Coordinates of C-alpha atoms in Angstrom, one line a residue:
W291 CA -50.1 4.0 -20.1
V292 CA -48.9 4.8 -23.6
S293 CA -49.3 8.4 -24.5
G294 CA -51.3 11.4 -23.3
Q295 CA -51.3 12.3 -19.6
I296 CA -52.0 10.7 -16.2
N297 CA -53.3 12.9 -13.4
I298 CA -53.4 11.6 -9.9
E299 CA -55.3 13.9 -7.5
T300 CA -57.2 13.9 -4.3
S301 CA -60.6 15.0 -3.2
K302 CA -62.8 15.0 -0.1
D303 CA -64.9 12.2 -1.5
I304 CA -64.6 8.9 0.3
H305 CA -64.5 6.9 -2.9
A306 CA -61.7 6.6 -5.5
T307 CA -62.7 7.3 -9.1
F308 CA -60.9 6.9 -12.4
T309 CA -61.8 8.1 -15.9
E310 CA -60.2 8.3 -19.3
S311 CA -60.7 10.8 -22.1
S312 CA -59.5 11.1 -25.7
N313 CA -60.0 13.5 -28.7
Q314 CA -60.7 10.4 -30.7
K315 CA -63.5 7.9 -30.5
L316 CA -62.4 4.8 -28.7
N317 CA -63.5 1.3 -29.7
K318 CA -63.9 -1.5 -27.1
H319 CA -60.4 -2.7 -27.7
Q320 CA -58.9 0.8 -27.1
T321 CA -60.6 1.6 -23.8
M322 CA -58.8 1.1 -20.5
H323 CA -59.0 -2.1 -18.6
W324 CA -59.0 -2.4 -14.8
L325 CA -59.1 -5.0 -12.2
L326 CA -59.5 -5.0 -8.4
D327 CA -57.2 -7.7 -7.2
G328 CA -57.8 -7.9 -3.4
D329 CA -56.6 -4.6 -2.1
T330 CA -54.8 -3.8 -5.4
L331 CA -56.3 -1.7 -8.2
R332 CA -54.7 -2.4 -11.6
I333 CA -55.4 0.0 -14.5
K334 CA -54.1 -0.7 -18.1
A335 CA -54.4 1.5 -21.1
C336 CA -56.1 -1.2 -23.2
E337 CA -56.5 -4.9 -23.4
S338 CA -53.3 -6.9 -23.3
S339 CA -53.5 -8.2 -26.8
L340 CA -53.1 -4.7 -28.3
N341 CA -49.8 -4.0 -26.6
G342 CA -50.1 -0.3 -27.4
I343 CA -50.4 -0.7 -31.2
A344 CA -52.8 1.7 -32.9
L345 CA -53.7 3.2 -29.6
P346 CA -54.8 6.8 -29.8
Q347 CA -53.5 9.4 -27.3
K348 CA -55.7 9.6 -24.2
D349 CA -55.6 10.9 -20.6
L350 CA -56.3 9.1 -17.4
T351 CA -57.5 10.9 -14.2
L352 CA -57.4 9.0 -11.0
T353 CA -59.0 10.8 -8.0
L354 CA -58.2 9.4 -4.5
P355 CA -59.8 10.3 -1.1
E356 CA -57.5 12.8 0.6
T357 CA -57.4 10.7 3.7
L358 CA -56.2 7.6 1.9
D359 CA -52.6 6.4 2.6
L360 CA -51.5 3.9 0.0
E361 CA -49.0 1.2 0.5
E362 CA -47.6 1.1 -3.0
V363 CA -48.0 3.0 -6.2
K364 CA -46.5 1.7 -9.5
I365 CA -46.7 3.7 -12.7
S366 CA -45.4 2.5 -16.1
V367 CA -45.6 4.7 -19.2
V368 CA -44.1 5.0 -22.6
S369 CA -44.5 8.7 -23.5
A370 CA -47.4 9.8 -21.2
D371 CA -46.6 12.5 -18.7
T372 CA -47.7 11.9 -15.1
K373 CA -48.7 14.6 -12.6
V374 CA -49.4 13.8 -9.0
H375 CA -51.1 16.1 -6.6
D376 CA -50.6 15.5 -2.8
L377 CA -50.1 11.7 -3.4
K378 CA -49.6 9.8 -0.1
A379 CA -48.0 6.4 -0.3
D380 CA -45.3 4.3 1.4
S381 CA -43.6 3.9 -1.9
L382 CA -43.8 5.1 -5.5
A383 CA -42.2 3.3 -8.4
F384 CA -42.1 5.1 -11.8
N385 CA -40.9 3.5 -15.1
S386 CA -40.9 5.5 -18.3
T387 CA -39.4 5.7 -21.8
S388 CA -39.9 9.4 -22.5
G389 CA -42.8 10.4 -20.2
S390 CA -42.2 12.7 -17.3
L391 CA -43.2 12.6 -13.6
S392 CA -44.0 15.9 -11.7
G393 CA -45.9 17.3 -8.8
D394 CA -46.2 16.9 -5.0
A395 CA -46.0 13.6 -3.1
R396 CA -45.7 12.5 0.5
I397 CA -43.9 9.2 0.2
G398 CA -41.4 7.1 2.1
A399 CA -39.6 5.5 -0.9
L400 CA -39.1 6.6 -4.5
K401 CA -37.7 4.4 -7.3
T402 CA -37.6 5.8 -10.9
S403 CA -36.2 4.4 -14.1
T404 CA -36.4 6.5 -17.3
V405 CA -34.7 6.7 -20.7
S406 CA -35.3 10.4 -21.5
G407 CA -38.2 11.2 -19.2
N408 CA -37.7 13.9 -16.5
V409 CA -38.6 13.7 -12.8
D410 CA -39.5 16.9 -11.0
L411 CA -41.0 16.2 -7.6
N412 CA -41.6 17.9 -4.3
A413 CA -41.0 14.8 -2.4
G414 CA -41.6 15.6 1.2
S415 CA -40.0 13.4 3.8
L416 CA -38.5 10.8 1.6
Q417 CA -36.3 8.2 3.3
T418 CA -35.2 6.0 0.4
I419 CA -34.4 7.2 -3.2
S420 CA -33.2 5.2 -6.1
T421 CA -33.1 6.7 -9.6
G422 CA -31.8 5.6 -12.9
T423 CA -31.9 7.5 -16.2
T424 CA -30.1 7.7 -19.6
S425 CA -30.7 11.4 -20.5
G426 CA -33.6 12.4 -18.3
Q427 CA -33.3 15.2 -15.8
I428 CA -33.9 14.4 -12.1
K429 CA -35.0 17.2 -9.7
L430 CA -36.1 16.5 -6.1
K431 CA -37.1 18.9 -3.4
L432 CA -36.7 17.3 0.0
D433 CA -38.1 18.3 3.4
T434 CA -35.8 16.0 5.4
V435 CA -32.5 14.2 5.0
P436 CA -33.1 10.8 3.4
E437 CA -31.6 7.7 4.8
T438 CA -30.3 6.5 1.4
I439 CA -29.9 8.0 -2.1
S440 CA -28.5 6.0 -5.0
S441 CA -28.6 7.5 -8.5
D442 CA -27.2 6.5 -11.9
S443 CA -27.2 8.7 -15.0
V444 CA -25.6 8.7 -18.4
S445 CA -26.1 12.3 -19.6
G446 CA -29.0 13.4 -17.5
D447 CA -28.4 16.0 -14.8
I448 CA -29.4 15.5 -11.2
E449 CA -30.6 18.3 -8.8
L450 CA -31.2 17.7 -5.1
N451 CA -32.7 20.4 -2.9
F452 CA -32.2 19.8 0.8
P453 CA -33.6 21.7 3.8
T454 CA -31.4 24.4 5.3
D455 CA -28.5 23.1 7.5
A456 CA -28.9 19.5 6.3
N457 CA -26.1 17.1 7.3
F458 CA -25.0 14.4 4.8
C459 CA -22.2 13.1 2.6
V460 CA -22.0 12.5 -1.1
N461 CA -19.9 10.1 -3.1
F462 CA -20.1 11.5 -6.7
H463 CA -18.4 9.5 -9.4
S464 CA -18.5 10.9 -13.0
V465 CA -16.4 10.8 -16.2
S466 CA -17.0 14.4 -17.2
G467 CA -19.9 15.6 -15.1
D468 CA -19.4 18.2 -12.3
L469 CA -20.7 18.6 -8.8
K470 CA -22.2 22.1 -8.5
T471 CA -23.2 23.6 -5.2
S472 CA -23.1 26.9 -3.3
I473 CA -23.3 25.0 0.1
P474 CA -19.9 24.9 1.9
N475 CA -18.6 21.4 2.0
V476 CA -15.4 19.5 2.8
K477 CA -13.9 17.0 0.3
E478 CA -12.3 14.0 1.9
E479 CA -10.9 11.8 -0.9
K480 CA -14.0 11.1 -3.1
T481 CA -16.5 12.1 -0.4
H482 CA -18.0 15.6 0.0
R483 CA -19.2 16.3 3.5
F484 CA -22.0 18.8 4.0
G485 CA -22.5 20.2 7.5
S486 CA -21.4 17.7 10.2
G487 CA -21.9 14.8 7.8
G488 CA -24.4 12.0 8.1
P489 CA -25.8 9.4 5.6
T490 CA -23.6 8.9 2.6
Y491 CA -25.3 9.0 -0.9
A492 CA -23.9 7.2 -3.9
I493 CA -24.4 9.2 -7.2
E494 CA -22.8 8.2 -10.5
S495 CA -22.9 9.6 -14.0
V496 CA -21.1 9.6 -17.3
S497 CA -21.5 13.2 -18.3
G498 CA -24.4 14.4 -16.2
D499 CA -23.9 17.1 -13.6
L500 CA -25.0 16.9 -9.9
T501 CA -26.3 20.1 -8.4
I502 CA -27.0 20.4 -4.7
H503 CA -28.9 23.2 -3.1

């Protein structure tokens, strides 16, 4: 999706629906294209030959049955912002230039890659996290302690919100960024141990800060 907004929400309906809207009149080349490939639904902003050129801003709303558990969700945007509401999936992959990702999701694995787009997600019981950004801000609220976290940033800040009394370790490598936290921890060489320790997370930045709550 190029510009505008993507909304992914749930309803009590047993069918999935998707619609687009725009303040401008769309011709047949500018309307979204979709394909059901086996069990995979693919939605594109327009026909492939346009490649986003002369495409007006428009919004996409995807409504899913609240009982539906998806295996994989992949979202690729340029500047469109994406909001998810109680999204349930085994994995979520998000790629963006300047578009943001926000909302609530119950997912097992998260992978994000952005240039300046922000990620602000109530992520539930995530087990695997991989994020990469140039200048975007990453903020995750976690209900459990993930098995793995790897994150790379140039100047974007990273904020991780853990449940109370979480046990984990962090290896934070940065040129000029700081690790900020009010949680007591013990530093052992390059590793910060929180609580009794546990899985070790690798987080790197050039100038971005890491904040842990």
